[in-house]
XYZ file of C-alpha atoms in Angstrom:
490
model
C 86.609 33.605 85.250
C 89.182 35.047 82.859
C 86.428 36.520 80.645
C 84.765 38.042 83.712
C 88.084 39.537 84.851
C 88.733 40.969 81.402
C 85.258 42.560 81.332
C 85.811 44.088 84.761
C 89.202 45.425 83.637
C 87.628 47.005 80.551
C 84.954 48.621 82.724
C 87.622 50.015 85.038
C 89.620 51.379 82.107
C 86.457 52.888 80.589
C 85.572 54.468 83.936
C 89.053 55.875 84.312
C 88.958 57.315 80.796
C 85.581 58.934 81.499
C 86.918 60.404 84.736
C 89.956 61.812 82.942
C 87.726 63.282 80.247
C 85.533 64.912 82.875
C 88.618 66.259 84.636
C 89.929 67.676 81.356
C 86.592 69.373 80.700
C 86.622 70.784 84.226
C 90.184 72.055 83.799
C 89.290 73.707 80.504
C 86.208 75.226 82.108
C 88.314 76.528 84.987
C 90.865 77.935 82.582
C 88.135 79.727 80.622
C 86.419 81.015 83.799
C 88.653 84.096 83.464
C 87.983 85.837 80.145
C 91.066 86.971 78.225
C 90.550 90.432 76.743
C 92.487 92.727 74.422
C 91.784 95.789 72.303
C 89.374 93.851 70.079
C 86.930 92.344 72.620
C 87.432 94.535 75.710
C 84.395 96.810 75.264
C 82.131 93.886 74.395
C 83.097 91.891 77.511
C 82.862 94.728 80.053
C 79.527 95.818 78.560
C 77.945 92.363 78.491
C 77.649 91.973 82.298
C 76.557 94.263 85.107
C 79.911 93.963 86.899
C 83.270 92.965 85.420
C 86.628 92.949 87.180
C 89.593 93.289 84.815
C 93.066 92.277 85.981
C 95.757 94.237 84.111
C 98.851 92.071 84.481
C 102.286 91.242 83.047
C 103.699 87.729 82.987
C 107.146 88.915 84.059
C 105.689 90.482 87.230
C 105.900 88.068 90.172
C 102.959 89.761 91.903
C 100.866 89.114 88.803
C 101.900 85.470 88.961
C 100.940 85.316 92.646
C 97.487 86.726 91.878
C 96.753 84.439 88.913
C 95.615 81.280 90.833
C 93.616 83.405 93.321
C 91.912 85.188 90.445
C 90.961 81.869 88.820
C 89.560 80.528 92.074
C 87.448 83.671 92.432
C 86.097 83.223 88.907
C 85.162 79.649 89.781
C 83.342 80.841 92.916
C 81.386 83.393 90.890
C 80.585 80.905 88.129
C 77.570 81.787 86.008
C 75.162 82.334 88.906
C 75.838 86.084 89.087
C 75.653 88.791 86.453
C 79.383 89.330 86.832
C 82.591 88.037 85.312
C 86.353 88.229 85.815
C 88.549 89.204 82.881
C 92.266 89.773 82.425
C 94.401 91.791 80.024
C 98.044 91.049 79.260
C 99.697 94.456 79.271
C 102.683 93.111 77.305
C 100.412 92.053 74.430
C 100.955 94.434 71.457
C 97.231 94.115 70.657
C 96.195 95.335 74.128
C 98.130 98.601 74.370
C 95.192 100.891 73.581
C 93.089 99.598 76.490
C 96.083 99.555 78.803
C 96.758 103.239 78.065
C 93.076 104.241 78.177
C 92.854 102.872 81.704
C 96.011 104.636 82.928
C 97.799 101.505 84.114
C 100.944 102.365 86.074
C 101.442 99.254 88.216
C 100.954 95.498 87.970
C 98.636 93.930 88.766
C 95.833 96.514 88.732
C 92.252 95.293 89.166
C 89.795 97.787 87.714
C 86.053 97.521 88.207
C 83.477 98.104 85.460
C 79.731 98.467 85.880
C 77.611 98.199 82.726
C 80.670 98.961 80.616
C 81.845 102.019 82.563
C 84.932 102.060 84.777
C 84.367 102.941 88.416
C 86.522 105.620 90.008
C 87.929 103.185 92.575
C 89.982 100.098 91.801
C 89.674 96.883 93.795
C 92.097 97.312 96.697
C 90.715 94.791 99.160
C 92.273 91.526 100.350
C 93.481 89.298 97.546
C 91.587 86.185 98.522
C 88.797 84.425 96.600
C 86.231 84.881 99.373
C 87.009 88.594 99.817
C 86.785 89.282 96.082
C 83.548 87.286 95.822
C 82.057 89.304 98.700
C 83.143 92.540 96.988
C 81.372 91.541 93.765
C 78.200 90.544 95.611
C 78.224 93.922 97.381
C 78.396 95.642 93.977
C 75.418 93.588 92.782
C 73.300 94.252 95.884
C 70.358 96.687 95.633
C 71.471 100.326 95.590
C 69.130 101.235 98.452
C 69.718 99.377 101.699
C 66.724 98.940 104.045
C 67.008 100.333 107.590
C 64.672 100.193 110.560
C 66.207 102.308 113.346
C 68.601 105.108 114.257
C 71.001 102.392 115.441
C 71.016 100.919 111.911
C 71.835 104.347 110.487
C 74.662 104.893 112.993
C 76.205 101.511 112.154
C 76.050 102.219 108.423
C 77.637 105.661 108.837
C 80.385 104.214 111.037
C 81.086 101.539 108.417
C 80.987 103.709 105.275
C 81.554 107.261 106.652
C 78.914 108.877 104.418
C 75.336 107.800 103.710
C 72.294 109.416 102.116
C 69.246 108.303 104.100
C 65.660 108.575 102.878
C 62.917 108.607 105.522
C 59.605 107.567 103.879
C 56.167 106.845 105.240
C 55.805 104.034 102.685
C 57.607 102.518 99.714
C 54.733 103.629 97.497
C 55.505 107.293 98.146
C 55.680 109.242 94.890
C 59.246 110.378 95.548
C 60.696 106.987 96.518
C 61.218 106.078 92.850
C 63.283 109.265 92.344
C 65.348 108.434 95.438
C 65.955 104.929 94.067
C 66.890 106.245 90.621
C 69.512 108.617 91.989
C 70.820 105.855 94.276
C 71.379 103.592 91.265
C 73.171 106.366 89.371
C 75.415 107.348 92.288
C 75.886 104.085 94.145
C 79.608 104.048 93.369
C 80.113 107.422 95.084
C 77.953 107.039 98.171
C 75.839 104.524 100.083
C 72.050 104.983 100.092
C 69.574 103.663 102.629
C 65.833 103.973 103.208
C 63.815 103.759 106.405
C 60.261 102.907 105.492
C 57.785 103.961 108.190
C 60.260 106.372 109.800
C 58.818 108.932 112.195
C 61.120 111.483 110.514
C 59.200 111.264 107.231
C 57.202 114.291 108.370
C 54.000 115.703 106.945
C 55.261 115.303 103.365
C 55.904 111.616 103.928
C 59.521 111.960 102.741
C 62.643 113.462 104.313
C 66.163 113.012 102.901
C 69.460 113.691 104.694
C 73.159 113.271 104.017
C 74.920 111.895 107.096
C 78.537 111.613 108.162
C 79.992 110.997 111.597
C 80.331 114.762 112.035
C 77.404 116.306 110.194
C 73.885 115.890 108.901
C 72.708 117.985 105.934
C 69.026 118.007 105.013
C 67.786 118.172 101.441
C 65.762 121.385 101.368
C 64.883 121.359 97.679
C 61.789 120.164 95.891
C 61.410 116.423 96.369
C 59.690 115.916 93.035
C 62.455 117.586 90.993
C 64.942 114.957 89.832
C 67.557 117.489 88.622
C 67.544 119.413 91.919
C 67.908 116.241 93.960
C 70.675 114.896 91.688
C 72.640 118.152 92.022
C 72.288 118.149 95.810
C 73.261 114.475 96.140
C 76.280 114.944 93.867
C 77.504 117.943 95.838
C 77.158 116.050 99.121
C 78.466 112.654 98.002
C 81.487 113.991 96.100
C 82.535 116.716 98.546
C 85.556 118.954 98.784
C 86.306 117.452 102.203
C 86.823 113.698 102.427
C 87.715 111.295 105.211
C 90.911 109.276 104.833
C 91.108 105.723 106.137
C 93.551 102.887 105.711
C 91.092 101.465 103.180
C 90.961 104.482 100.836
C 94.316 106.077 101.672
C 96.051 104.439 98.741
C 93.381 105.710 96.368
C 93.598 109.282 97.680
C 97.394 109.451 97.509
C 97.380 108.127 93.944
C 95.349 111.168 92.885
C 98.662 112.998 93.222
C 97.270 116.110 94.924
C 98.759 117.558 98.128
C 96.721 117.226 101.314
C 95.360 119.871 103.626
C 94.652 117.393 106.384
C 92.839 117.864 109.673
C 93.651 115.334 112.396
C 90.771 115.238 114.870
C 89.618 113.413 117.976
C 86.428 111.407 117.266
C 85.200 112.332 120.736
C 84.947 115.952 119.522
C 83.566 116.357 115.992
C 83.103 120.137 116.179
C 86.484 120.872 114.492
C 85.471 118.610 111.592
C 82.209 120.539 111.239
C 84.123 123.853 111.259
C 86.704 122.659 108.747
C 84.025 121.250 106.408
C 81.883 124.391 106.524
C 84.822 126.718 105.830
C 86.227 124.628 102.994
C 82.808 124.314 101.361
C 82.220 128.050 101.661
C 85.619 129.409 100.627
C 87.873 126.815 99.017
C 85.944 125.672 95.918
C 88.583 127.327 93.709
C 91.113 124.755 94.956
C 89.083 121.741 93.775
C 91.397 119.606 91.656
C 94.481 121.290 93.151
C 94.319 120.218 96.800
C 92.649 117.336 98.611
C 91.013 118.578 101.791
C 91.138 115.602 104.138
C 89.992 114.707 107.650
C 91.711 111.904 109.572
C 91.008 110.213 112.880
C 93.990 111.319 114.971
C 93.552 108.387 117.342
C 94.123 106.043 114.389
C 96.707 107.999 112.365
C 99.051 108.468 115.307
C 102.283 108.031 113.326
C 101.953 111.329 111.378
C 101.280 113.119 114.681
C 104.513 111.738 116.117
C 106.427 113.057 113.119
C 104.867 116.463 113.696
C 105.974 116.321 117.321
C 102.370 116.112 118.493
C 100.206 113.662 120.412
C 96.498 112.899 120.642
C 96.183 115.480 123.426
C 97.087 118.222 120.891
C 94.145 117.468 118.568
C 92.753 119.047 116.442
C 95.822 119.594 114.258
C 95.821 121.001 110.722
C 98.770 120.325 108.430
C 99.751 120.377 104.784
C 101.280 117.249 103.286
C 102.976 117.384 99.879
C 104.237 113.777 100.203
C 107.741 115.203 100.574
C 107.285 117.173 103.789
C 104.575 118.051 106.273
C 103.885 121.637 107.313
C 102.087 122.506 110.519
C 99.348 125.152 110.648
C 99.909 126.993 113.918
C 96.493 127.515 115.412
C 93.414 125.709 114.109
C 91.122 128.280 115.757
C 92.187 130.821 113.117
C 90.843 128.997 110.069
C 87.576 130.929 109.897
C 89.436 134.269 109.858
C 89.548 135.876 106.373
C 92.354 134.618 104.105
C 94.281 132.754 106.822
C 93.530 129.256 105.488
C 93.766 130.501 101.899
C 97.253 131.933 102.514
C 98.401 128.665 104.050
C 97.162 126.668 101.037
C 98.664 129.184 98.592
C 102.046 128.974 100.345
C 101.893 125.205 99.984
C 100.943 125.276 96.292
C 103.479 127.950 95.317
C 106.276 126.078 97.096
C 106.936 128.854 99.588
C 106.621 126.496 102.547
C 109.186 124.197 100.929
C 111.530 127.110 100.197
C 111.345 128.270 103.801
C 112.128 124.737 104.934
C 115.413 124.678 103.007
C 116.316 128.375 103.289
C 116.111 129.648 106.899
C 116.967 133.163 105.679
C 113.494 133.398 104.159
C 111.965 132.988 107.597
C 112.700 136.615 108.352
C 110.129 137.566 105.689
C 107.727 134.711 106.445
C 104.110 135.771 106.838
C 103.448 136.827 110.421
C 100.471 135.447 112.282
C 97.981 138.361 111.907
C 96.316 137.523 115.212
C 99.377 136.948 117.378
C 98.290 139.553 119.916
C 94.963 137.742 120.337
C 96.422 134.278 120.522
C 95.846 133.482 124.184
C 92.445 135.072 124.769
C 90.861 134.200 121.435
C 87.611 132.202 121.667
C 86.800 129.386 119.279
C 83.865 129.663 116.884
C 80.676 128.780 118.738
C 78.836 125.525 118.234
C 75.852 125.977 115.874
C 73.357 125.499 118.743
C 75.618 126.720 121.531
C 73.174 129.406 122.708
C 70.234 127.051 123.089
C 70.091 125.890 126.692
C 67.232 123.927 128.166
C 67.532 124.848 131.827
C 68.979 127.460 134.168
C 71.032 124.681 135.716
C 72.787 124.062 132.411
C 73.518 127.786 132.042
C 75.039 127.897 135.529
C 77.103 124.796 134.806
C 78.350 126.320 131.549
C 79.238 129.563 133.319
C 81.197 127.632 135.957
C 82.951 125.607 133.245
C 83.856 128.797 131.386
C 85.257 130.345 134.565
C 87.361 127.281 135.328
C 88.558 127.101 131.728
C 89.553 130.780 131.812
C 91.538 130.230 135.025
C 93.182 127.154 133.533
C 94.064 129.047 130.348
C 95.552 131.880 132.404
C 97.770 129.380 134.207
C 98.776 127.798 130.885
C 99.615 131.197 129.426
C 101.760 132.032 132.447
C 103.519 128.678 132.213
C 104.071 129.176 128.470
C 105.509 132.661 129.025
C 107.829 131.334 131.734
C 108.961 128.474 129.523
C 109.462 130.810 126.548
C 111.581 133.128 128.683
C 113.606 130.191 129.991
C 114.235 128.906 126.459
C 115.259 132.387 125.302
C 117.756 132.769 128.149
C 119.111 129.268 127.493
C 119.480 130.026 123.772
C 121.345 133.301 124.459
C 123.594 131.718 127.118
C 124.542 128.880 124.786
C 125.572 131.353 122.073
C 127.556 133.432 124.602
C 129.305 130.323 125.929
C 130.211 129.240 122.410
C 131.590 132.717 121.571
C 133.627 132.818 124.790
C 134.985 129.321 124.128
C 136.127 130.485 120.692
C 138.173 133.246 122.364
C 136.096 136.275 121.354
C 136.488 139.567 123.214
C 133.902 140.401 125.901
C 132.322 143.110 123.719
C 132.047 140.629 120.858
C 130.421 138.118 123.179
C 127.797 140.716 124.131
C 127.097 141.433 120.449
C 126.652 137.708 119.876
C 124.195 137.651 122.785
C 122.184 140.557 121.301
C 122.103 138.888 117.885
C 121.035 135.587 119.453
C 118.179 137.293 121.309
C 116.940 138.870 118.056
C 117.242 135.528 116.247
C 115.234 133.750 118.941
C 112.516 136.426 118.792
C 112.277 136.044 115.016
C 111.908 132.308 115.403
C 109.080 132.791 117.868
C 107.139 135.021 115.434
C 107.276 132.739 112.401
C 103.912 131.809 110.899
C 103.306 128.175 109.917
C 107.016 127.430 109.510
C 107.368 123.950 107.964
C 108.064 121.046 110.245
C 111.329 119.328 109.423
C 109.936 115.870 108.802
C 109.283 113.768 105.739
C 105.735 112.927 104.843
C 104.514 109.649 106.290
C 101.229 109.634 104.384
C 103.116 108.402 101.324
C 103.297 105.035 103.083
C 99.664 104.592 102.077
C 100.783 104.394 98.455
C 101.022 100.965 96.774
C 103.126 98.747 98.989
C 106.035 96.725 97.693
C 104.386 93.395 98.469
C 101.329 94.048 96.254
C 102.467 95.775 93.060
C 105.272 96.174 90.561
C 105.558 99.627 88.999
C 105.887 99.692 85.207
C 109.552 99.415 84.374
C 109.722 102.649 82.354
C 108.744 104.576 85.479
C 111.146 102.938 87.924
């Protein structure tokens, strides 16, 4: 019995030792699941796999320490089943400074994304959980062209990603499908691509390609068989002058460091977005790289509207945002008039709007609204297909609507004039009361009243005078619970 007990004990000890050995191997494997990179092996690692996420961190940064276990768990989830890896670079390592500087690291931790050795424009900014990061990597590895089968599928994709290039083909064997797929693979990090095989919009040529957003649809009118023409068109559409800001990409846009010319719109009326996009594309190319022309859902970004003293009922609203102050553009209906939008952008870039904000004396020479005398009866630019009516009934309905709108506008104008007159009288009376209270002579009080009336009139004529509020869009910059800025820049 003793010998049997001793043998059983030895077996237990041996089993325990084997278990510990297996655990040690597993721990080592888990530790090595994240690849440590520096200046020497960085290029080799990011070029060896289709997708590599690189965490630029510093051990002294508590946010880096918080991310470390999550990052390891994500690497374990990915394993070796996908053509992707997770790597990390210690930004305090003297032998990693070249790669840190090459990648423009200004905060810790920063997770940059590399595809086939090349850095993508966007960093990883999603939720810092293993499942979310795994899903992000799988999305990057998915085919560049997503299959669709209905207009509903297209609408859902556009709603989710805001811009999509859709190819309508009669079959996957179409001669131009391979070109569509090639461009999709090259530009997948700038735009989403989808194909509807068997679409009734393929037309006689068997292929029809469009760029879609929630506001617009632009058809490719070039030669389908010409790769260079299609690439140029897709690049121009997918990397546009006008971009949509969301809470997902807001941080990325603000970090570009360019001021915003931002249009807040109501998603129930996309016509202002179409106008803004057409005008910027036609006239504002010279400001590329100097200003970010942005559209924003005003029913979502309500906080900036409140700071501008506006509500959703005032949409559309155009404003400039320098991340120090916001400046209101008076009347959106003017933007297609020659030089009006250009002057507003120039005043923002030259600092004139900021100077006027801090020096009220400059307001006397502020640019006047060149269409002030047409303000109340000015008609908005027509819809592209506004003159195409199907029935006489629709024409009559439109005529009745126009009549009612004109009557309503007349009432609003009258109310505005009455209110303006009331405010002017109140302003003058307040100045007179103050002068009388200070013991001025009656003649002096009257002079004060005349001066006050002139001052109020000047105020009423000012063109896009800056709104006295701080920018609130800067709150989309890196938040304090996610990053630590590099100490030299604090």
